[in-house]
C-alpha cells in the first residue's frame, strides 16, 4: 500500500512539474540540446510566429548566429511558423531548384529541429536577379518552404473564434527605380501591378467576421530611418500603400530591405511597420518621424497574439546567445 501511495505521489509530482513548465523547459527535459533566451517573453496560450529577412549569405556575416537563436526562439515562444520578408539569396537569387544556394544558405543553416515548421516567404529584389519561378517551385521540393506564387495569402485560426489574415505581397514591381534597369531585373516588366493591387484590396476587404488581425508582408519598407530614409523609391512606395493599409485597417506591415531592426508608426497612421532585415548583414540604422525603435544589430522579431494584444519582441543574436532589445504591444 505504501509503495502504491509513493508511486502515485511521484507520478502526480512529475505530471505537475511538466504541466507547469514553459515550452523550453519541457523540451530540455525531453532531450533538446538548444539554449534558452531568458528575457524572451512566453505568453501561455498565445499564437506566435517569427520574422527574419535578408538572410541568404552562405552562413557568413551574422547569418549562423541569427539562425541558431531563431531556432532557440522558436522553442521558447512555441512559434507556429516563420516569415521571411525576402532577399532570400544573395547576391543574385537562385538559378534552379537544385542550385547549391539552397543547401549552403538555407537547408544547412536553419537546422534546429524547431525550424522544420512552415516558412512563408516573400520575394526581395536580389531574388529577382535570379530565377523567381525556382523559388516558387521549391515549395514542391521542401516540406517547409511555402511560396505558392509571387504573392499569396493565408488565414490562420488563432482560436475557436478568431483568425489572422496574412497577406504576402510581391513589392518589387512597385519600385519605380528597378524598371530603369531591365537587364538586372529582366522579369519585372512582365508583372501586372494593377492586377496585384486589385487582388490585395480583395484580400484586405475580407467579409469574414472572425478575421481579427490583418498583417501584410512585403520586402520594401513604407518608411525608414536607415540608409533609404530619403530614397525616392521609399517615398513613392509609401504614397502607394500607406493610405491603403490604413483604409483597410492593416494592423502590421512587416518588411525588410534595410539591414537592421526598426518599428515605425508615423503620426495619424493606423498601420505600424515592423522592419526585420538583419538576418545576416547589418548596416547603420537611424530614426525618423514616428520611429518607435531602431537598432543596427543582427537579429529577428517574435510576434505573439493573445486576446486583444499582439506582443512584438525584437531579438538580437550574438556569437554566444541572444537578448531582447525591445518589446512593443499592439492593442485592438
CSV table of N, CA, C and O in Angstrom, one decimal, residues 135-247:
chain,number,residue,atom,x,y,z
A,135,UNK,N,12.1,29.6,-57.0
A,135,UNK,CA,11.8,29.7,-55.6
A,135,UNK,C,10.3,29.3,-55.3
A,135,UNK,O,10.0,28.8,-54.3
A,136,UNK,N,9.5,29.6,-56.3
A,136,UNK,CA,8.1,29.1,-56.2
A,136,UNK,C,8.0,27.6,-56.3
A,136,UNK,O,7.4,26.9,-55.5
A,137,UNK,N,8.8,27.0,-57.2
A,137,UNK,CA,8.8,25.6,-57.4
A,137,UNK,C,9.4,24.8,-56.3
A,137,UNK,O,9.1,23.6,-56.1
A,138,UNK,N,10.3,25.5,-55.5
A,138,UNK,CA,10.9,24.8,-54.4
A,138,UNK,C,9.9,24.4,-53.3
A,138,UNK,O,10.2,23.6,-52.5
A,139,UNK,N,8.7,25.0,-53.4
A,139,UNK,CA,7.6,24.7,-52.5
A,139,UNK,C,7.2,23.2,-52.6
A,139,UNK,O,6.7,22.6,-51.7
A,140,UNK,N,7.5,22.7,-53.8
A,140,UNK,CA,7.2,21.3,-54.1
A,140,UNK,C,8.3,20.3,-53.7
A,140,UNK,O,8.2,19.1,-53.7
A,141,UNK,N,9.5,20.9,-53.5
A,141,UNK,CA,10.7,20.1,-53.1
A,141,UNK,C,10.8,20.1,-51.6
A,141,UNK,O,11.1,19.0,-51.0
A,142,UNK,N,10.6,21.2,-50.9
A,142,UNK,CA,10.8,21.3,-49.5
A,142,UNK,C,9.4,21.2,-48.8
A,142,UNK,O,8.5,21.9,-49.2
A,143,UNK,N,9.4,20.5,-47.7
A,143,UNK,CA,8.1,20.5,-46.8
A,143,UNK,C,7.9,21.8,-46.1
A,143,UNK,O,6.7,22.2,-45.9
A,144,UNK,N,9.0,22.5,-45.8
A,144,UNK,CA,8.8,23.7,-45.0
A,144,UNK,C,8.7,25.0,-45.8
A,144,UNK,O,8.2,26.0,-45.3
A,145,UNK,N,9.3,25.1,-47.0
A,145,UNK,CA,9.3,26.3,-47.8
A,145,UNK,C,8.0,26.5,-48.5
A,145,UNK,O,7.5,25.6,-49.3
A,146,UNK,N,7.3,27.6,-48.2
A,146,UNK,CA,6.0,27.9,-48.8
A,146,UNK,C,6.0,29.2,-49.6
A,146,UNK,O,6.1,30.3,-49.0
A,147,UNK,N,6.0,29.1,-50.9
A,147,UNK,CA,5.8,30.2,-51.8
A,147,UNK,C,5.0,29.7,-53.0
A,147,UNK,O,5.5,29.4,-54.0
A,148,UNK,N,3.7,29.7,-52.8
A,148,UNK,CA,2.8,29.1,-53.9
A,148,UNK,C,2.7,30.0,-55.1
A,148,UNK,O,2.4,29.5,-56.2
A,149,UNK,N,3.1,31.3,-55.0
A,149,UNK,CA,3.0,32.2,-56.1
A,149,UNK,C,3.9,33.5,-55.7
A,149,UNK,O,4.4,33.5,-54.6
A,150,UNK,N,4.0,34.4,-56.6
A,150,UNK,CA,4.7,35.6,-56.3
A,150,UNK,C,4.1,36.4,-55.1
A,150,UNK,O,4.7,37.1,-54.4
A,151,UNK,N,2.8,36.3,-55.1
A,151,UNK,CA,2.0,36.9,-54.0
A,151,UNK,C,0.9,36.0,-53.6
A,151,UNK,O,0.3,35.3,-54.5
A,152,UNK,N,0.5,35.9,-52.4
A,152,UNK,CA,-0.5,35.0,-51.9
A,152,UNK,C,-1.0,35.4,-50.5
A,152,UNK,O,-0.4,36.3,-49.9
A,153,UNK,N,-2.0,34.7,-50.0
A,153,UNK,CA,-2.5,35.0,-48.7
A,153,UNK,C,-2.8,33.7,-48.0
A,153,UNK,O,-3.1,32.6,-48.6
A,154,UNK,N,-2.9,33.7,-46.7
A,154,UNK,CA,-3.3,32.6,-45.9
A,154,UNK,C,-4.0,33.1,-44.6
A,154,UNK,O,-3.5,34.0,-44.0
A,155,UNK,N,-5.0,32.4,-44.2
A,155,UNK,CA,-5.7,32.7,-43.0
A,155,UNK,C,-5.4,31.6,-41.9
A,155,UNK,O,-5.5,30.4,-42.2
A,156,UNK,N,-5.1,32.1,-40.7
A,156,UNK,CA,-4.7,31.2,-39.6
A,156,UNK,C,-5.8,31.3,-38.5
A,156,UNK,O,-6.2,32.4,-38.2
A,157,UNK,N,-6.2,30.2,-37.9
A,157,UNK,CA,-7.1,30.2,-36.8
A,157,UNK,C,-6.3,30.4,-35.5
A,157,UNK,O,-5.5,29.5,-35.2
A,158,UNK,N,-6.5,31.5,-34.9
A,158,UNK,CA,-5.8,31.8,-33.6
A,158,UNK,C,-6.5,31.0,-32.5
A,158,UNK,O,-5.8,30.5,-31.6
A,159,UNK,N,-7.8,31.0,-32.4
A,159,UNK,CA,-8.5,30.2,-31.5
A,159,UNK,C,-9.8,29.8,-32.2
A,159,UNK,O,-10.0,30.0,-33.4
A,160,UNK,N,-10.8,29.4,-31.4
A,160,UNK,CA,-12.1,28.9,-32.0
A,160,UNK,C,-12.9,30.0,-32.6
A,160,UNK,O,-13.7,29.8,-33.5
A,161,UNK,N,-12.6,31.3,-32.2
A,161,UNK,CA,-13.5,32.4,-32.7
A,161,UNK,C,-12.7,33.5,-33.4
A,161,UNK,O,-13.3,34.4,-33.9
A,162,UNK,N,-11.4,33.4,-33.5
A,162,UNK,CA,-10.6,34.4,-34.1
A,162,UNK,C,-9.6,33.9,-35.1
A,162,UNK,O,-9.1,32.8,-35.0
A,163,UNK,N,-9.4,34.7,-36.1
A,163,UNK,CA,-8.4,34.4,-37.2
A,163,UNK,C,-7.5,35.5,-37.5
A,163,UNK,O,-7.7,36.7,-37.1
A,164,UNK,N,-6.3,35.2,-38.1
A,164,UNK,CA,-5.4,36.2,-38.5
A,164,UNK,C,-5.2,36.0,-40.0
A,164,UNK,O,-5.0,34.9,-40.5
A,165,UNK,N,-5.3,37.1,-40.7
A,165,UNK,CA,-5.1,37.1,-42.2
A,165,UNK,C,-3.6,37.6,-42.5
A,165,UNK,O,-3.2,38.6,-42.0
A,166,UNK,N,-2.9,36.7,-43.2
A,166,UNK,CA,-1.5,37.0,-43.6
A,166,UNK,C,-1.5,37.2,-45.1
A,166,UNK,O,-1.8,36.2,-45.8
A,167,UNK,N,-1.2,38.4,-45.5
A,167,UNK,CA,-1.1,38.7,-47.0
A,167,UNK,C,0.3,38.9,-47.4
A,167,UNK,O,1.0,39.9,-46.8
A,168,UNK,N,0.9,38.1,-48.2
A,168,UNK,CA,2.3,38.3,-48.7
A,168,UNK,C,2.3,38.9,-50.1
A,168,UNK,O,1.8,38.3,-51.0
A,169,UNK,N,2.8,40.1,-50.2
A,169,UNK,CA,2.9,40.8,-51.4
A,169,UNK,C,4.2,40.5,-52.2
A,169,UNK,O,5.2,40.0,-51.6
A,170,UNK,N,4.2,40.8,-53.4
A,170,UNK,CA,5.5,41.0,-54.2
A,170,UNK,C,5.6,42.5,-54.5
A,170,UNK,O,5.0,43.0,-55.4
A,171,UNK,N,6.5,43.1,-53.6
A,171,UNK,CA,6.6,44.6,-53.7
A,171,UNK,C,7.5,45.0,-54.8
A,171,UNK,O,7.5,46.2,-55.2
A,172,UNK,N,8.3,44.1,-55.4
A,172,UNK,CA,9.3,44.5,-56.4
A,172,UNK,C,8.8,45.3,-57.6
A,172,UNK,O,9.4,46.3,-58.0
A,173,UNK,N,7.7,44.8,-58.2
A,173,UNK,CA,7.2,45.6,-59.4
A,173,UNK,C,6.8,47.0,-59.1
A,173,UNK,O,6.7,47.8,-60.1
A,174,UNK,N,6.5,47.3,-57.8
A,174,UNK,CA,6.1,48.7,-57.5
A,174,UNK,C,7.2,49.7,-57.3
A,174,UNK,O,7.0,50.8,-57.1
A,175,UNK,N,8.5,49.2,-57.3
A,175,UNK,CA,9.6,50.1,-57.1
A,175,UNK,C,10.0,50.6,-58.4
A,175,UNK,O,10.6,49.9,-59.3
A,176,UNK,N,9.8,51.9,-58.6
A,176,UNK,CA,10.0,52.5,-59.9
A,176,UNK,C,11.4,52.5,-60.4
A,176,UNK,O,11.7,52.3,-61.6
A,177,UNK,N,12.3,52.6,-59.5
A,177,UNK,CA,13.7,52.6,-59.9
A,177,UNK,C,14.2,51.4,-60.5
A,177,UNK,O,15.1,51.4,-61.4
A,178,UNK,N,13.6,50.2,-60.2
A,178,UNK,CA,14.0,48.9,-60.7
A,178,UNK,C,13.7,48.8,-62.2
A,178,UNK,O,14.4,48.1,-63.0
A,179,UNK,N,12.7,49.5,-62.6
A,179,UNK,CA,12.3,49.5,-64.1
A,179,UNK,C,13.2,50.2,-65.0
A,179,UNK,O,13.2,50.1,-66.2
A,180,UNK,N,14.1,51.0,-64.4
A,180,UNK,CA,15.1,51.7,-65.1
A,180,UNK,C,16.3,50.8,-65.5
A,180,UNK,O,17.3,51.2,-66.2
A,181,UNK,N,16.4,49.6,-64.9
A,181,UNK,CA,17.5,48.6,-65.1
A,181,UNK,C,16.9,47.3,-65.6
A,181,UNK,O,17.0,46.3,-64.8
A,182,UNK,N,16.3,47.2,-66.8
A,182,UNK,CA,15.7,46.0,-67.2
A,182,UNK,C,16.7,44.8,-67.4
A,182,UNK,O,16.3,43.6,-67.3
A,183,UNK,N,17.9,45.1,-67.5
A,183,UNK,CA,18.9,44.0,-67.7
A,183,UNK,C,19.1,43.3,-66.3
A,183,UNK,O,19.2,42.0,-66.3
A,184,UNK,N,19.1,44.0,-65.2
A,184,UNK,CA,19.2,43.4,-63.9
A,184,UNK,C,18.0,42.8,-63.4
A,184,UNK,O,18.0,41.7,-62.8
A,185,UNK,N,16.8,43.4,-63.8
A,185,UNK,CA,15.5,42.9,-63.3
A,185,UNK,C,14.7,42.5,-64.6
A,185,UNK,O,13.6,43.1,-64.8
A,186,UNK,N,15.1,41.6,-65.3
A,186,UNK,CA,14.5,41.3,-66.6
A,186,UNK,C,13.1,40.8,-66.5
A,186,UNK,O,12.2,41.1,-67.4
A,187,UNK,N,12.7,40.2,-65.4
A,187,UNK,CA,11.4,39.6,-65.2
A,187,UNK,C,10.4,40.6,-64.7
A,187,UNK,O,9.2,40.4,-64.6
A,188,UNK,N,10.8,41.8,-64.3
A,188,UNK,CA,10.0,42.7,-63.6
A,188,UNK,C,8.9,43.4,-64.5
A,188,UNK,O,7.8,43.5,-64.0
A,189,UNK,N,9.3,43.7,-65.7
A,189,UNK,CA,8.3,44.3,-66.6
A,189,UNK,C,7.1,43.5,-66.9
A,189,UNK,O,6.1,44.0,-67.3
A,190,UNK,N,7.2,42.2,-66.8
A,190,UNK,CA,6.1,41.3,-67.1
A,190,UNK,C,5.0,41.3,-66.0
A,190,UNK,O,3.9,40.7,-66.2
A,191,UNK,N,5.3,41.9,-64.8
A,191,UNK,CA,4.4,41.8,-63.7
A,191,UNK,C,3.3,42.9,-63.8
A,191,UNK,O,3.6,44.0,-64.1
A,192,UNK,N,2.1,42.4,-63.5
A,192,UNK,CA,0.9,43.3,-63.6
A,192,UNK,C,0.6,43.9,-62.3
A,192,UNK,O,0.0,43.2,-61.4
A,193,UNK,N,1.1,45.1,-62.0
A,193,UNK,CA,0.8,45.7,-60.7
A,193,UNK,C,-0.6,46.1,-60.4
A,193,UNK,O,-1.1,46.0,-59.3
A,194,UNK,N,-1.4,46.4,-61.5
A,194,UNK,CA,-2.8,46.7,-61.3
A,194,UNK,C,-3.5,45.5,-60.9
A,194,UNK,O,-4.4,45.6,-60.0
A,195,UNK,N,-3.2,44.3,-61.4
A,195,UNK,CA,-3.8,43.1,-61.1
A,195,UNK,C,-3.5,42.7,-59.6
A,195,UNK,O,-4.4,42.3,-58.9
A,196,UNK,N,-2.2,42.9,-59.2
A,196,UNK,CA,-1.9,42.6,-57.8
A,196,UNK,C,-2.5,43.5,-56.9
A,196,UNK,O,-3.0,43.1,-55.8
A,197,UNK,N,-2.6,44.8,-57.2
A,197,UNK,CA,-3.3,45.7,-56.3
A,197,UNK,C,-4.8,45.4,-56.1
A,197,UNK,O,-5.3,45.5,-55.0
A,198,UNK,N,-5.4,45.0,-57.2
A,198,UNK,CA,-6.8,44.6,-57.1
A,198,UNK,C,-7.0,43.4,-56.2
A,198,UNK,O,-7.9,43.3,-55.4
A,199,UNK,N,-6.1,42.4,-56.4
A,199,UNK,CA,-6.1,41.2,-55.5
A,199,UNK,C,-5.8,41.6,-54.1
A,199,UNK,O,-6.5,41.1,-53.2
A,200,UNK,N,-4.9,42.5,-53.8
A,200,UNK,CA,-4.6,42.9,-52.5
A,200,UNK,C,-5.8,43.5,-51.8
A,200,UNK,O,-6.1,43.2,-50.6
A,201,UNK,N,-6.5,44.4,-52.5
A,201,UNK,CA,-7.7,45.0,-51.9
A,201,UNK,C,-8.8,44.0,-51.6
A,201,UNK,O,-9.4,44.0,-50.6
A,202,UNK,N,-8.9,43.0,-52.5
A,202,UNK,CA,-9.9,42.0,-52.3
A,202,UNK,C,-9.6,41.2,-51.1
A,202,UNK,O,-10.5,40.8,-50.3
A,203,UNK,N,-8.3,40.9,-50.8
A,203,UNK,CA,-7.9,40.1,-49.6
A,203,UNK,C,-8.1,40.9,-48.4
A,203,UNK,O,-8.7,40.4,-47.4
A,204,UNK,N,-7.8,42.2,-48.4
A,204,UNK,CA,-7.9,43.0,-47.2
A,204,UNK,C,-9.3,43.4,-46.9
A,204,UNK,O,-9.7,43.7,-45.7
A,205,UNK,N,-10.2,43.4,-47.9
A,205,UNK,CA,-11.6,43.7,-47.8
A,205,UNK,C,-12.4,42.5,-47.4
A,205,UNK,O,-13.5,42.3,-47.8
A,206,UNK,N,-11.8,41.6,-46.7
A,206,UNK,CA,-12.5,40.3,-46.3
A,206,UNK,C,-13.8,40.6,-45.6
A,206,UNK,O,-13.9,41.5,-44.8
A,207,UNK,N,-14.7,39.7,-45.8
A,207,UNK,CA,-16.0,39.8,-45.1
A,207,UNK,C,-16.1,38.8,-44.0
A,207,UNK,O,-17.2,38.6,-43.4
A,208,UNK,N,-15.0,38.1,-43.7
A,208,UNK,CA,-15.0,37.0,-42.7
A,208,UNK,C,-15.0,37.7,-41.3
A,208,UNK,O,-14.0,38.4,-41.0
A,209,UNK,N,-16.1,37.6,-40.5
A,209,UNK,CA,-16.2,38.3,-39.3
A,209,UNK,C,-15.2,37.8,-38.2
A,209,UNK,O,-14.9,38.5,-37.2
A,210,UNK,N,-14.6,36.7,-38.5
A,210,UNK,CA,-13.7,36.1,-37.5
A,210,UNK,C,-12.2,36.6,-37.7
A,210,UNK,O,-11.4,36.4,-36.8
A,211,UNK,N,-12.0,37.3,-38.8
A,211,UNK,CA,-10.6,37.9,-39.0
A,211,UNK,C,-10.5,39.1,-38.1
A,211,UNK,O,-11.0,40.1,-38.3
A,212,UNK,N,-9.6,38.9,-37.1
A,212,UNK,CA,-9.4,40.0,-36.1
A,212,UNK,C,-8.2,40.7,-36.4
A,212,UNK,O,-8.1,41.9,-36.1
A,213,UNK,N,-7.1,40.1,-36.9
A,213,UNK,CA,-5.9,40.7,-37.2
A,213,UNK,C,-5.5,40.6,-38.7
A,213,UNK,O,-5.7,39.6,-39.3
A,214,UNK,N,-5.1,41.7,-39.2
A,214,UNK,CA,-4.6,41.8,-40.6
A,214,UNK,C,-3.2,42.1,-40.7
A,214,UNK,O,-2.8,43.2,-40.1
A,215,UNK,N,-2.4,41.3,-41.3
A,215,UNK,CA,-0.9,41.5,-41.4
A,215,UNK,C,-0.5,41.4,-42.9
A,215,UNK,O,-0.9,40.4,-43.6
A,216,UNK,N,0.2,42.4,-43.4
A,216,UNK,CA,0.7,42.4,-44.7
A,216,UNK,C,2.2,42.2,-44.7
A,216,UNK,O,2.9,42.9,-43.8
A,217,UNK,N,2.8,41.4,-45.5
A,217,UNK,CA,4.2,41.1,-45.6
A,217,UNK,C,4.7,41.6,-47.0
A,217,UNK,O,4.1,41.2,-48.0
A,218,UNK,N,5.8,42.3,-47.0
A,218,UNK,CA,6.4,42.7,-48.3
A,218,UNK,C,7.9,42.9,-48.0
A,218,UNK,O,8.4,43.0,-46.9
A,219,UNK,N,8.7,43.0,-49.1
A,219,UNK,CA,10.1,43.3,-48.9
A,219,UNK,C,10.5,44.7,-48.6
A,219,UNK,O,11.3,45.0,-47.7
A,220,UNK,N,9.9,45.6,-49.3
A,220,UNK,CA,10.3,47.0,-49.2
A,220,UNK,C,9.5,47.8,-48.2
A,220,UNK,O,8.3,47.6,-48.0
A,221,UNK,N,10.2,48.7,-47.5
A,221,UNK,CA,9.5,49.5,-46.4
A,221,UNK,C,8.7,50.6,-46.9
A,221,UNK,O,9.0,51.2,-47.9
A,222,UNK,N,7.7,51.0,-46.1
A,222,UNK,CA,7.0,52.2,-46.3
A,222,UNK,C,7.8,53.4,-45.8
A,222,UNK,O,7.7,54.5,-46.4
A,223,UNK,N,8.5,53.2,-44.7
A,223,UNK,CA,9.3,54.2,-44.1
A,223,UNK,C,10.6,53.6,-43.6
A,223,UNK,O,10.7,52.4,-43.3
A,224,UNK,N,11.6,54.5,-43.5
A,224,UNK,CA,12.9,54.0,-42.9
A,224,UNK,C,13.7,55.2,-42.3
A,224,UNK,O,13.6,56.3,-42.8
A,225,UNK,N,14.4,54.9,-41.2
A,225,UNK,CA,15.3,55.9,-40.6
A,225,UNK,C,16.7,55.5,-41.0
A,225,UNK,O,17.6,56.2,-40.5
A,226,UNK,N,16.9,54.5,-41.8
A,226,UNK,CA,18.2,54.0,-42.1
A,226,UNK,C,18.7,54.5,-43.5
A,226,UNK,O,18.4,55.6,-43.8
A,227,UNK,N,19.4,53.6,-44.2
A,227,UNK,CA,20.1,54.0,-45.4
A,227,UNK,C,19.1,54.6,-46.4
A,227,UNK,O,19.5,55.6,-47.1
A,228,UNK,N,17.9,54.1,-46.5
A,228,UNK,CA,17.0,54.6,-47.5
A,228,UNK,C,15.9,55.6,-47.0
A,228,UNK,O,14.8,55.7,-47.5
A,229,UNK,N,16.3,56.3,-46.0
A,229,UNK,CA,15.4,57.3,-45.3
A,229,UNK,C,14.9,58.3,-46.3
A,229,UNK,O,13.7,58.6,-46.3
A,230,UNK,N,15.8,58.8,-47.2
A,230,UNK,CA,15.4,59.8,-48.1
A,230,UNK,C,15.3,59.3,-49.6
A,230,UNK,O,15.2,60.1,-50.5
A,231,UNK,N,15.2,58.0,-49.7
A,231,UNK,CA,15.1,57.4,-51.0
A,231,UNK,C,13.8,57.7,-51.7
A,231,UNK,O,12.7,57.6,-51.1
A,232,UNK,N,13.9,58.1,-53.0
A,232,UNK,CA,12.7,58.4,-53.7
A,232,UNK,C,11.8,57.2,-53.9
A,232,UNK,O,10.6,57.3,-53.8
A,233,UNK,N,12.4,56.0,-54.0
A,233,UNK,CA,11.7,54.8,-54.2
A,233,UNK,C,10.9,54.5,-52.9
A,233,UNK,O,9.7,54.0,-52.9
A,234,UNK,N,11.5,54.7,-51.7
A,234,UNK,CA,10.8,54.5,-50.5
A,234,UNK,C,9.6,55.5,-50.3
A,234,UNK,O,8.5,55.1,-49.9
A,235,UNK,N,9.8,56.7,-50.6
A,235,UNK,CA,8.8,57.7,-50.5
A,235,UNK,C,7.6,57.4,-51.5
A,235,UNK,O,6.4,57.6,-51.1
A,236,UNK,N,7.9,57.0,-52.7
A,236,UNK,CA,6.9,56.6,-53.6
A,236,UNK,C,6.1,55.4,-53.2
A,236,UNK,O,4.9,55.3,-53.4
A,237,UNK,N,6.8,54.4,-52.6
A,237,UNK,CA,6.1,53.2,-52.1
A,237,UNK,C,5.2,53.6,-50.9
A,237,UNK,O,4.1,53.0,-50.9
A,238,UNK,N,5.6,54.5,-50.1
A,238,UNK,CA,4.7,55.0,-49.0
A,238,UNK,C,3.5,55.6,-49.6
A,238,UNK,O,2.3,55.3,-49.1
A,239,UNK,N,3.6,56.4,-50.7
A,239,UNK,CA,2.5,57.0,-51.3
A,239,UNK,C,1.5,56.0,-51.9
A,239,UNK,O,0.3,56.2,-51.8
A,240,UNK,N,2.0,54.9,-52.4
A,240,UNK,CA,1.2,53.9,-53.0
A,240,UNK,C,0.4,53.1,-52.0
A,240,UNK,O,-0.7,52.6,-52.3
A,241,UNK,N,1.0,52.8,-50.8
A,241,UNK,CA,0.3,51.8,-49.9
A,241,UNK,C,0.0,52.3,-48.5
A,241,UNK,O,-0.8,51.6,-47.9
A,242,UNK,N,0.6,53.3,-48.0
A,242,UNK,CA,0.4,53.7,-46.6
A,242,UNK,C,-1.1,54.0,-46.3
A,242,UNK,O,-1.7,53.5,-45.4
A,243,UNK,N,-1.7,54.8,-47.2
A,243,UNK,CA,-3.1,55.1,-47.1
A,243,UNK,C,-4.0,53.9,-47.3
A,243,UNK,O,-5.0,53.8,-46.6
A,244,UNK,N,-3.7,53.0,-48.2
A,244,UNK,CA,-4.5,51.8,-48.5
A,244,UNK,C,-4.5,50.9,-47.3
A,244,UNK,O,-5.5,50.4,-46.9
A,245,UNK,N,-3.3,50.7,-46.6
A,245,UNK,CA,-3.2,49.9,-45.4
A,245,UNK,C,-4.1,50.5,-44.3
A,245,UNK,O,-4.7,49.8,-43.6
A,246,UNK,N,-4.0,51.8,-44.2
A,246,UNK,CA,-4.8,52.5,-43.2
A,246,UNK,C,-6.3,52.3,-43.4
A,246,UNK,O,-7.1,52.0,-42.5
A,247,UNK,N,-6.7,52.4,-44.7
A,247,UNK,CA,-8.1,52.3,-45.1
A,247,UNK,C,-8.7,50.9,-44.7
A,247,UNK,O,-9.8,50.8,-44.3
